[in-house]
Short mmCIF file of C-alpha atoms in Angstrom, two decimals:
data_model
loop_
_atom_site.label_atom_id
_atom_site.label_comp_id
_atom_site.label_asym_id
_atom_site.label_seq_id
_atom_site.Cartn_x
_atom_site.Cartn_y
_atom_site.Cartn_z
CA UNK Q 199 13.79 28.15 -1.60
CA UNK Q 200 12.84 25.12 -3.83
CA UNK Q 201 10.62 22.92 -2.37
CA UNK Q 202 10.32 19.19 -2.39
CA UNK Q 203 7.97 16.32 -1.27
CA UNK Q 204 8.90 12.94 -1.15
CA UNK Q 205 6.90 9.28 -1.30
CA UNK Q 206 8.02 6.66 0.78
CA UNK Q 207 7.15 2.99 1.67
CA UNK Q 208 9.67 1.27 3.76
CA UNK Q 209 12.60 2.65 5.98
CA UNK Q 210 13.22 6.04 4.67
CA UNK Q 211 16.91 5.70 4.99
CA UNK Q 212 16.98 7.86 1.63
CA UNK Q 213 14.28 10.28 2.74
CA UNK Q 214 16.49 10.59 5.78
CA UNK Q 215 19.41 11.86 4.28
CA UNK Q 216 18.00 14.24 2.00
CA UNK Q 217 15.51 15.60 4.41
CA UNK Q 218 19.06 15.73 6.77
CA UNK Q 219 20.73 17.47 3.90
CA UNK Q 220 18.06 19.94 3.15
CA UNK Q 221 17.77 20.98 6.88
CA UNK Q 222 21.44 21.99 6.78
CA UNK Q 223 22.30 23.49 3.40
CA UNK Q 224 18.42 25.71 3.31
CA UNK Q 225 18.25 25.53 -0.43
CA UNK Q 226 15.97 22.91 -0.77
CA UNK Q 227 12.99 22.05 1.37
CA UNK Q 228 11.07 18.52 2.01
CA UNK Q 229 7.44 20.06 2.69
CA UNK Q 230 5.95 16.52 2.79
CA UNK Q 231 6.09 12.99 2.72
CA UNK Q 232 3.73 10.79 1.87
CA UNK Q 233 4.00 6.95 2.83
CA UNK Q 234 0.98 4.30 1.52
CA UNK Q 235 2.34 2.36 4.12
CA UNK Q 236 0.84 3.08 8.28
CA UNK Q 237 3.98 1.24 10.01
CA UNK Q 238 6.27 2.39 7.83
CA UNK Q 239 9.63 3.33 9.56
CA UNK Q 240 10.10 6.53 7.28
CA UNK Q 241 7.31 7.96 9.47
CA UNK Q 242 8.97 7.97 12.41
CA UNK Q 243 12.19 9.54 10.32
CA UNK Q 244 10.45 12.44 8.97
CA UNK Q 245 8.30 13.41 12.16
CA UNK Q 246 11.48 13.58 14.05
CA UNK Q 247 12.78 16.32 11.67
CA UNK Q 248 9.90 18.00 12.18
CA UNK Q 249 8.64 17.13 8.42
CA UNK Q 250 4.95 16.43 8.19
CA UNK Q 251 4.04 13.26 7.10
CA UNK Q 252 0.13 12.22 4.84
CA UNK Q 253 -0.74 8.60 5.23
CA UNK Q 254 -2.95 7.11 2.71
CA UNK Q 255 -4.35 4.24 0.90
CA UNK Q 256 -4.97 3.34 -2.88
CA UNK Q 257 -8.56 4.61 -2.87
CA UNK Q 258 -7.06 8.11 -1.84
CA UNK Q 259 -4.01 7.84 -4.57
CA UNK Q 260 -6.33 7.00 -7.47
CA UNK Q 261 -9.41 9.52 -6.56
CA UNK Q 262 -7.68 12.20 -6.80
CA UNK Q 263 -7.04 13.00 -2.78
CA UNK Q 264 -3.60 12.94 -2.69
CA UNK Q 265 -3.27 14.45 -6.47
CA UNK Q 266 -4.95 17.80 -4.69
CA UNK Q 267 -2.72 17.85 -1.90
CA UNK Q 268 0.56 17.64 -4.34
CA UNK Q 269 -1.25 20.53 -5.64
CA UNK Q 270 -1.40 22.53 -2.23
CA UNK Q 271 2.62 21.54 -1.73
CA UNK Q 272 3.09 22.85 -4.77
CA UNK Q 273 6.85 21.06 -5.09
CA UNK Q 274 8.93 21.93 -7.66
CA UNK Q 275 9.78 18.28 -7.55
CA UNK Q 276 8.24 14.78 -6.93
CA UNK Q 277 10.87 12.50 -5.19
CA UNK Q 278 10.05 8.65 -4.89
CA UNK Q 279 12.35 7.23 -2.44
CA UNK Q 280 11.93 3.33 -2.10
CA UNK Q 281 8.26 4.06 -3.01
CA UNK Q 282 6.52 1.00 -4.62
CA UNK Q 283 3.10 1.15 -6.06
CA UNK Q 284 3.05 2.45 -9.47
CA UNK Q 285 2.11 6.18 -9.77
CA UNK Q 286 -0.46 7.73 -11.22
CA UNK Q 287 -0.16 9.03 -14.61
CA UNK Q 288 -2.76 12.10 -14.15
CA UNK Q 289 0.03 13.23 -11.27
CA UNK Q 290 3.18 12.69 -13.43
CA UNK Q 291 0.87 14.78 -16.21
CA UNK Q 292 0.23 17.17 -13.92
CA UNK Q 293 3.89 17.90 -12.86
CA UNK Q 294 6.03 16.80 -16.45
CA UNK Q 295 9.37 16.07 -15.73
CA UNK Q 296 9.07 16.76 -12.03
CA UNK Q 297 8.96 13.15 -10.64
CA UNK Q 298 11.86 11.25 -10.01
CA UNK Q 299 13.03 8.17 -8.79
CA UNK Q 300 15.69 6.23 -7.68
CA UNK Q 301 16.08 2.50 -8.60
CA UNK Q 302 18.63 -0.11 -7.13
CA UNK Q 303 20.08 -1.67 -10.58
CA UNK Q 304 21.62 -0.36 -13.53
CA UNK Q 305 18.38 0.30 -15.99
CA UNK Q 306 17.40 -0.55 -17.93
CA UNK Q 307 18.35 -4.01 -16.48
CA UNK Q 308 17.03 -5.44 -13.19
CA UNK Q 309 13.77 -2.89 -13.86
CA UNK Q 310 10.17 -3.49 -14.01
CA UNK Q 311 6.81 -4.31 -11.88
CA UNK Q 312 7.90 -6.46 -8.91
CA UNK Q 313 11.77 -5.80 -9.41
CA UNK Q 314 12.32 -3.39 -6.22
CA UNK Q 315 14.46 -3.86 -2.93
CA UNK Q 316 15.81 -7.30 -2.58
CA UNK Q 317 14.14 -8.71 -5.31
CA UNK Q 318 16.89 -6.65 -7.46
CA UNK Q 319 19.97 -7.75 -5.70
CA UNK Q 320 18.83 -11.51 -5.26
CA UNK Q 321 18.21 -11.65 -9.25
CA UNK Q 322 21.40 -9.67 -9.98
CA UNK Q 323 23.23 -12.35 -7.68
CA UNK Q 324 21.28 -15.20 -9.49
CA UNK Q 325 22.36 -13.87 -12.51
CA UNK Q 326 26.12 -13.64 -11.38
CA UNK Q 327 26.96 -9.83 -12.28
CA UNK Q 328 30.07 -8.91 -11.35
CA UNK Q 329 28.39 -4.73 -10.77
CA UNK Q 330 25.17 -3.28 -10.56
CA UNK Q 331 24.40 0.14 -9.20
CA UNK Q 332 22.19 2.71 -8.87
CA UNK Q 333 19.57 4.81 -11.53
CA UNK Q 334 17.80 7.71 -11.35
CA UNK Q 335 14.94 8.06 -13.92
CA UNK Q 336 12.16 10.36 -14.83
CA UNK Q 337 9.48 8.49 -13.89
CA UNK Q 338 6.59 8.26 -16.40
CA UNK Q 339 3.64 6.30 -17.22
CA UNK Q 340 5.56 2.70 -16.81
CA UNK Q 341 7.86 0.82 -14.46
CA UNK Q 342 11.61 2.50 -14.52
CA UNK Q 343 11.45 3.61 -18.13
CA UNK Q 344 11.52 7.06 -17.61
CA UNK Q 345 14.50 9.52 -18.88
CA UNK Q 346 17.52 8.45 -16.96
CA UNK Q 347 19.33 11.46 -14.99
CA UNK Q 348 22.51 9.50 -13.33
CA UNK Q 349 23.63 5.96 -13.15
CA UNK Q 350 26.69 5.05 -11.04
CA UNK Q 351 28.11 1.20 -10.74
CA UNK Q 352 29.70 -0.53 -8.28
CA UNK Q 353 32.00 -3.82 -8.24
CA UNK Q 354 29.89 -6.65 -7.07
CA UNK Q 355 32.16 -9.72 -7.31
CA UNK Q 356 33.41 -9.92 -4.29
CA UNK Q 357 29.38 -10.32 -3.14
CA UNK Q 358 27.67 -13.79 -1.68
CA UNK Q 359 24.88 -12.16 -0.59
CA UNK Q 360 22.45 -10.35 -1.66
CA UNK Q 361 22.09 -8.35 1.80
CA UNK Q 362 25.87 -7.51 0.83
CA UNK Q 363 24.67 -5.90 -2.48
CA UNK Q 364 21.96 -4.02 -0.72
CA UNK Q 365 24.75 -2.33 1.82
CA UNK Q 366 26.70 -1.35 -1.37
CA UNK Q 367 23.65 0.08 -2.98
CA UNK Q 368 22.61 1.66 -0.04
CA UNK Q 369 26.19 3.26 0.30
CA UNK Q 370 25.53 4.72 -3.37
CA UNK Q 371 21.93 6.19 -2.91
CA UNK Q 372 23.19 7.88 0.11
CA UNK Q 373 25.90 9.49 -1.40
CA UNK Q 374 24.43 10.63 -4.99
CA UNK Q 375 20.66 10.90 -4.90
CA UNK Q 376 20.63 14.61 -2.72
CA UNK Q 377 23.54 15.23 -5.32
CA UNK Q 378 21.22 14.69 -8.37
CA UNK Q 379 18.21 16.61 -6.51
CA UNK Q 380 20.34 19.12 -6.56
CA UNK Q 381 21.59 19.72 -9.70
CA UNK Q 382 18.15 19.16 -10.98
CA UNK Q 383 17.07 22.36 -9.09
CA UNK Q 384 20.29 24.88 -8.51
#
């Protein structure tokens, strides 16, 4: 069985569904997840599927800590699911082409330190697009420019809100980022 970890900051509505999809197709399993963030709601998601969950801060990301205990996992991939600090580049070196990520605009537009979550969808409304989507990248040494995997739009027009651009997107990560995990390792 291929074996994933994922890195969370916020909800985990994504690292719900794939853990949720793993659990029931057994091809694929979340070993860990690892949230910088102590009240983060994607704790809660993962210890109730019964996936352990490592807690840390900055000091422990750039020492090396939590570098060592990717190591231990030993994942065949690195998922970052609504994670947003930058990651290191001696992990991403370690595990080439193994760490991916899922972004909520069509890169390379809408990308970038800062650009994450609502941010996005209030500058793509500011900006009057008529679609944005979804992209996931290889993530390397800077923001969203990694290889891109899969991009998928979605008509926005009918949008005054940039909550209503975040349901769409949200509708779109559910449905295609397990799908791209995937294919990346069947």
């Amino acid at each position: 069985m291929k074996k994933i970890i994922l890195f969370a900051s916020g909800s985990g509505s994504n690292a719900e569904k794939i853990i949720r999809h793993c659990q029931e197709r057994k091809i694929i399993e979340v070993v860990r997840v690892y949230t910088n963030n102590p009240t983060a709601k994607v704790i809660a998601r993962a210890e109730s599927l019964h996936v352990p969950v490592e807690i840390f801060n900055r000091q422990d990301l750039n020492d090396g800590k939590i570098a060592e205990k990717i190591s231990q996992d030993a994942p065949d991939l690195i998922v970052l699911a609504g994670f947003l600090w930058k990651f290191p580049e001696s992990i991403i070196k370690d595990f080439p082409n193994k760490t991916i990520n899922i972004h909520p605009a069509l890169l390379p537009k809408y990308g970038g330190k800062g650009m994450y979550g609502m941010n996005v969808h209030q500058a793509v409304l500011a900006n009057n697009e008529k679609e944005t989507g979804i992209t996931i990248h290889y993530v390397n040494e800077h923001y969203d420019e990694g290889g891109i995997l899969f991009q998928k739009s979605v008509n926005i027009e009918n949008c005054s809100s940039a909550e209503e651009i975040a349901e769409k997107i949200h509708i779109l990560e559910h449905q295609y980022f397990i799908e791209v995990i995937e294919n990346l390792l069947t």
